[in-house]
Amino acid sequence: MTVSDKSSLIRLNRYLARAGVCPSRRKADELIASGQVRVNGQVAQLGMRVGPDDIVEVNGVRVVPQTQALYILMNKPHDTITTCEDERGRRTVLDLINLPPEQKNGLFPVGRLDRNTTGVLLLTNDGELANRLMHPRYRVEKIYVARTARPVKPEEAEQLRRGVQLEDGPARAVQVAVNPADPHEIALMIYEGRNRQVRRMLEAIGHEVVQLKRTHYAGLTAKGVRPGKWRRLTDAEVRRLYRLVGLKPPKTFKTLPIGHGDANAVKR
């Protein structure tokens, strides 16, 4: 590897995460260890650094990190899959984003909302930020509002605060509030983001969920964004997310301006 300016070098695992190949450095390290990554024709080693003049390939295909970061807040609609593509041809959240292919390349949802859960969803090509936002260690707040088939009793809400046992371990809500005017409606704040967690927590205390919406994610809401529409995060919102998980925005990772090719952006 020939690089003249050492200050331009970054670790290969971070390079792969920025390229959208892996959602985190840990996953990138696993990919490197498997021997699927080559740098300048040679099998890559864990811990190595690369620069802009290096040729990085994954399974024979060259990968390049995004030079501009993209941060999208979507109001996810009903009957939409939270994946980049679906082998059964169902509508995905990426299908709702009308950006040029070169901008959508590497874009992925931060965590998951199941098919019939609506509300706030973040998408980005910034793997490092996404990985931290999804990690329970950083206690990122998520608020869900559920509508149940029968009224929720105060003692059942307290049970959710104390915690319930799920098949993949215990789970508890940080805060719980039942709507006093309509006890069929209950709000839960959680830090984790396990598969169908809120639905399963309510099912664990005997409640069928009729509707479920995520109203807040990391302090962000879908206010002003209609279901199925999206907007870019402002620079201030992105900086706040970085601070929330203890990161500094990379100097070479600039956000695309709001409104640049963004037909679905909310005018504010």
Short mmCIF file of C-alpha atoms in Angstrom, two decimals:
data_model
loop_
_atom_site.label_atom_id
_atom_site.label_comp_id
_atom_site.label_asym_id
_atom_site.label_seq_id
_atom_site.Cartn_x
_atom_site.Cartn_y
_atom_site.Cartn_z
CA MET A 1 0.00 0.00 0.00
CA THR A 2 1.41 3.36 -1.01
CA VAL A 3 0.08 6.43 0.76
CA SER A 4 2.06 9.66 1.14
CA ASP A 5 -0.11 11.44 3.71
CA LYS A 6 -0.58 9.39 6.87
CA SER A 7 -3.15 11.87 8.19
CA SER A 8 -5.55 10.72 5.45
CA LEU A 9 -5.48 7.08 6.63
CA ILE A 10 -8.45 5.54 8.44
CA ARG A 11 -8.96 2.06 9.78
CA LEU A 12 -10.28 -0.38 7.22
CA ASN A 13 -13.26 -1.35 9.38
CA ARG A 14 -14.37 2.29 9.51
CA TYR A 15 -13.82 2.61 5.75
CA LEU A 16 -16.13 -0.37 5.15
CA ALA A 17 -18.77 1.00 7.52
CA ARG A 18 -18.71 4.36 5.72
CA ALA A 19 -19.05 2.57 2.39
CA GLY A 20 -22.31 1.02 3.59
CA VAL A 21 -20.88 -2.51 3.36
CA CYS A 22 -21.43 -3.14 7.08
CA PRO A 23 -23.59 -1.36 9.68
CA SER A 24 -20.77 -1.29 12.25
CA ARG A 25 -17.01 -1.64 12.70
CA ARG A 26 -17.53 -4.92 14.53
CA LYS A 27 -19.36 -6.41 11.55
CA ALA A 28 -16.63 -5.01 9.28
CA ASP A 29 -13.97 -6.76 11.38
CA GLU A 30 -15.87 -10.03 10.98
CA LEU A 31 -15.93 -9.50 7.22
CA ILE A 32 -12.19 -8.75 7.15
CA ALA A 33 -11.40 -11.80 9.29
CA SER A 34 -13.35 -13.99 6.86
CA GLY A 35 -10.88 -13.13 4.08
CA GLN A 36 -13.49 -11.52 1.83
CA VAL A 37 -11.77 -8.11 1.78
CA ARG A 38 -8.72 -7.22 -0.31
CA VAL A 39 -6.65 -4.04 -0.34
CA ASN A 40 -4.59 -3.39 -3.45
CA GLY A 41 -5.02 -7.04 -4.45
CA GLN A 42 -3.87 -8.46 -1.11
CA VAL A 43 -6.06 -10.11 1.52
CA ALA A 44 -6.77 -7.48 4.17
CA GLN A 45 -5.68 -7.82 7.79
CA LEU A 46 -7.47 -6.69 10.92
CA GLY A 47 -6.37 -3.27 12.16
CA MET A 48 -4.86 -2.10 8.88
CA ARG A 49 -5.35 1.47 7.66
CA VAL A 50 -6.20 2.66 4.17
CA GLY A 51 -6.23 5.94 2.31
CA PRO A 52 -7.95 7.52 -0.69
CA ASP A 53 -5.47 6.02 -3.17
CA ASP A 54 -6.01 2.44 -2.01
CA ILE A 55 -8.26 0.00 -3.87
CA VAL A 56 -10.57 -1.83 -1.45
CA GLU A 57 -12.60 -4.77 -2.74
CA VAL A 58 -15.20 -7.00 -1.10
CA ASN A 59 -15.67 -10.32 -2.89
CA GLY A 60 -14.03 -8.82 -5.97
CA VAL A 61 -16.21 -5.69 -6.08
CA ARG A 62 -14.58 -2.34 -5.38
CA VAL A 63 -16.19 -0.29 -2.59
CA VAL A 64 -15.81 3.42 -1.88
CA PRO A 65 -17.05 5.28 1.20
CA GLN A 66 -19.76 7.86 0.84
CA THR A 67 -18.20 11.33 0.74
CA GLN A 68 -21.47 12.93 1.80
CA ALA A 69 -23.57 11.70 4.67
CA LEU A 70 -27.30 11.35 4.31
CA TYR A 71 -29.66 11.47 7.30
CA ILE A 72 -33.37 10.96 6.65
CA LEU A 73 -36.36 11.02 8.97
CA MET A 74 -39.36 9.15 7.60
CA ASN A 75 -42.92 8.84 8.84
CA LYS A 76 -43.20 5.14 8.08
CA PRO A 77 -46.64 4.14 6.81
CA HIS A 78 -48.62 0.97 7.41
CA ASP A 79 -47.87 -2.15 5.32
CA THR A 80 -44.22 -1.27 4.57
CA ILE A 81 -41.14 -3.42 5.22
CA THR A 82 -38.19 -1.90 7.09
CA THR A 83 -35.47 -3.36 4.87
CA CYS A 84 -33.48 -2.23 1.86
CA GLU A 85 -35.11 -4.86 -0.37
CA ASP A 86 -37.62 -7.66 -0.03
CA GLU A 87 -37.32 -10.98 -1.86
CA ARG A 88 -41.12 -11.28 -1.91
CA GLY A 89 -41.53 -7.98 -3.73
CA ARG A 90 -43.28 -6.15 -0.90
CA ARG A 91 -42.96 -2.38 -0.56
CA THR A 92 -39.94 -1.30 1.49
CA VAL A 93 -39.03 2.00 3.13
CA LEU A 94 -36.32 2.52 0.49
CA ASP A 95 -39.00 2.38 -2.20
CA LEU A 96 -40.51 5.54 -0.69
CA ILE A 97 -37.32 7.60 -1.08
CA ASN A 98 -37.11 9.18 -4.53
CA LEU A 99 -33.41 10.02 -4.68
CA PRO A 100 -30.92 9.27 -7.46
CA PRO A 101 -29.32 5.81 -7.15
CA GLU A 102 -25.90 7.30 -6.36
CA GLN A 103 -27.38 9.03 -3.29
CA LYS A 104 -29.43 6.03 -2.15
CA ASN A 105 -26.39 3.74 -2.39
CA GLY A 106 -25.45 2.60 1.10
CA LEU A 107 -28.62 4.01 2.69
CA PHE A 108 -30.23 1.73 5.29
CA PRO A 109 -32.79 1.96 8.12
CA VAL A 110 -31.55 2.49 11.68
CA GLY A 111 -33.17 -0.42 13.49
CA ARG A 112 -36.51 -1.86 12.48
CA LEU A 113 -40.21 -1.22 12.71
CA ASP A 114 -42.38 -4.20 11.87
CA ARG A 115 -44.58 -4.15 8.79
CA ASN A 116 -47.67 -2.69 10.45
CA THR A 117 -45.98 -0.36 12.95
CA THR A 118 -45.96 3.25 11.81
CA GLY A 119 -44.09 6.41 12.80
CA VAL A 120 -40.58 7.78 13.19
CA LEU A 121 -37.82 5.93 11.34
CA LEU A 122 -34.28 7.10 10.65
CA LEU A 123 -32.30 6.07 7.56
CA THR A 124 -28.66 6.90 6.91
CA ASN A 125 -25.46 5.82 5.17
CA ASP A 126 -23.47 6.63 8.35
CA GLY A 127 -22.81 3.16 9.74
CA GLU A 128 -20.92 4.25 12.83
CA LEU A 129 -23.65 6.61 14.04
CA ALA A 130 -26.36 4.07 13.24
CA ASN A 131 -24.60 1.32 15.18
CA ARG A 132 -24.38 3.47 18.31
CA LEU A 133 -27.97 4.64 18.04
CA MET A 134 -29.09 1.00 17.94
CA HIS A 135 -26.88 -0.15 20.84
CA PRO A 136 -28.67 -0.36 24.24
CA ARG A 137 -25.53 0.97 25.93
CA TYR A 138 -26.34 4.50 24.72
CA ARG A 139 -29.90 4.44 26.07
CA VAL A 140 -31.51 6.06 23.06
CA GLU A 141 -35.11 6.87 23.93
CA LYS A 142 -37.92 5.42 21.82
CA ILE A 143 -41.57 6.22 22.59
CA TYR A 144 -44.41 4.10 21.24
CA VAL A 145 -48.14 4.67 21.48
CA ALA A 146 -50.21 1.50 21.28
CA ARG A 147 -53.93 0.93 20.98
CA THR A 148 -55.08 -2.28 22.64
CA ALA A 149 -58.19 -4.39 22.13
CA ARG A 150 -59.24 -4.01 25.78
CA PRO A 151 -58.52 -1.30 28.38
CA VAL A 152 -55.18 -1.36 30.19
CA LYS A 153 -55.45 -1.46 33.98
CA PRO A 154 -53.11 0.60 36.23
CA GLU A 155 -51.62 -2.56 37.73
CA GLU A 156 -50.83 -3.85 34.22
CA ALA A 157 -49.01 -0.62 33.38
CA GLU A 158 -47.02 -1.03 36.59
CA GLN A 159 -46.13 -4.56 35.53
CA LEU A 160 -44.60 -3.16 32.32
CA ARG A 161 -42.52 -0.75 34.41
CA ARG A 162 -41.28 -3.57 36.63
CA GLY A 163 -40.55 -5.76 33.64
CA VAL A 164 -41.93 -8.81 31.85
CA GLN A 165 -40.26 -11.99 30.70
CA LEU A 166 -40.00 -12.51 26.94
CA GLU A 167 -38.62 -15.53 25.09
CA ASP A 168 -35.36 -13.64 24.47
CA GLY A 169 -35.00 -12.32 28.02
CA PRO A 170 -36.55 -9.77 30.39
CA ALA A 171 -37.82 -6.43 29.09
CA ARG A 172 -39.11 -3.34 30.84
CA ALA A 173 -40.42 0.08 29.94
CA VAL A 174 -38.57 3.12 31.29
CA GLN A 175 -41.85 5.02 31.47
CA VAL A 176 -45.46 3.98 30.96
CA ALA A 177 -48.56 6.17 30.69
CA VAL A 178 -52.15 5.09 30.13
CA ASN A 179 -54.44 7.69 28.61
CA PRO A 180 -56.92 8.48 31.43
CA ALA A 181 -59.56 9.52 28.89
CA ASP A 182 -59.08 6.35 26.82
CA PRO A 183 -57.47 3.38 28.65
CA HIS A 184 -57.21 1.52 25.34
CA GLU A 185 -54.26 3.85 24.58
CA ILE A 186 -50.91 3.37 26.28
CA ALA A 187 -47.51 5.00 25.74
CA LEU A 188 -44.24 3.22 26.51
CA MET A 189 -40.68 4.53 26.51
CA ILE A 190 -37.94 1.95 26.00
CA TYR A 191 -34.18 2.01 25.40
CA GLU A 192 -33.85 -1.34 23.64
CA GLY A 193 -35.08 -2.11 20.15
CA ARG A 194 -35.60 -5.86 19.97
CA ASN A 195 -37.79 -7.40 17.29
CA ARG A 196 -41.48 -6.57 17.92
CA GLN A 197 -40.53 -5.72 21.51
CA VAL A 198 -43.44 -3.44 22.43
CA ARG A 199 -46.01 -5.76 20.88
CA ARG A 200 -44.52 -8.73 22.72
CA MET A 201 -44.40 -6.85 26.03
CA LEU A 202 -48.10 -6.04 25.79
CA GLU A 203 -48.90 -9.58 24.68
CA ALA A 204 -47.01 -10.82 27.76
CA ILE A 205 -49.58 -9.12 30.01
CA GLY A 206 -52.48 -10.38 27.92
CA HIS A 207 -53.12 -7.48 25.56
CA GLU A 208 -53.68 -7.64 21.83
CA VAL A 209 -52.21 -4.64 20.00
CA VAL A 210 -54.59 -3.16 17.45
CA GLN A 211 -52.37 -0.25 16.36
CA LEU A 212 -48.79 0.73 17.15
CA LYS A 213 -46.95 3.93 16.33
CA ARG A 214 -43.47 5.15 17.24
CA THR A 215 -43.85 8.83 18.05
CA HIS A 216 -40.29 9.66 19.18
CA TYR A 217 -36.81 8.37 18.36
CA ALA A 218 -33.77 9.97 20.02
CA GLY A 219 -35.82 13.11 20.62
CA LEU A 220 -36.98 13.35 17.00
CA THR A 221 -40.63 13.28 15.95
CA ALA A 222 -42.48 13.08 12.64
CA LYS A 223 -44.21 16.41 13.21
CA GLY A 224 -45.00 18.00 9.85
CA VAL A 225 -44.15 14.82 7.89
CA ARG A 226 -47.12 12.97 6.46
CA PRO A 227 -47.21 9.13 6.50
CA GLY A 228 -45.06 7.79 3.68
CA LYS A 229 -43.12 11.07 3.36
CA TRP A 230 -39.69 12.06 4.64
CA ARG A 231 -37.28 14.90 5.21
CA ARG A 232 -33.57 15.33 5.74
CA LEU A 233 -32.30 16.04 9.22
CA THR A 234 -30.88 19.50 9.78
CA ASP A 235 -27.19 19.88 10.62
CA ALA A 236 -28.19 20.80 14.18
CA GLU A 237 -30.21 17.59 14.52
CA VAL A 238 -27.31 15.50 13.21
CA ARG A 239 -24.85 17.15 15.60
CA ARG A 240 -27.22 16.45 18.50
CA LEU A 241 -27.40 12.75 17.55
CA TYR A 242 -23.61 12.58 17.50
CA ARG A 243 -23.39 14.14 20.94
CA LEU A 244 -26.07 11.77 22.21
CA VAL A 245 -23.89 8.73 21.47
CA GLY A 246 -20.51 10.28 22.23
CA LEU A 247 -19.25 10.79 18.67
CA LYS A 248 -17.71 13.71 16.82
CA PRO A 249 -18.82 14.24 13.22
CA PRO A 250 -16.01 13.16 10.83
CA LYS A 251 -14.33 16.14 9.20
CA THR A 252 -14.67 14.62 5.73
CA PHE A 253 -18.30 13.58 6.14
CA LYS A 254 -20.50 16.52 5.11
CA THR A 255 -24.26 16.31 4.97
CA LEU A 256 -26.16 16.93 1.77
CA PRO A 257 -28.16 20.17 1.98
CA ILE A 258 -31.89 20.06 2.67
CA GLY A 259 -33.89 20.32 -0.52
CA HIS A 260 -31.10 18.97 -2.78
CA GLY A 261 -33.07 16.65 -5.05
CA ASP A 262 -35.54 16.08 -2.24
CA ALA A 263 -39.07 16.07 -3.69
CA ASN A 264 -40.55 14.72 -0.47
CA ALA A 265 -38.86 17.12 1.90
CA VAL A 266 -41.10 19.14 4.15
CA LYS A 267 -40.87 22.88 3.53
CA ARG A 268 -40.14 24.53 6.84
#
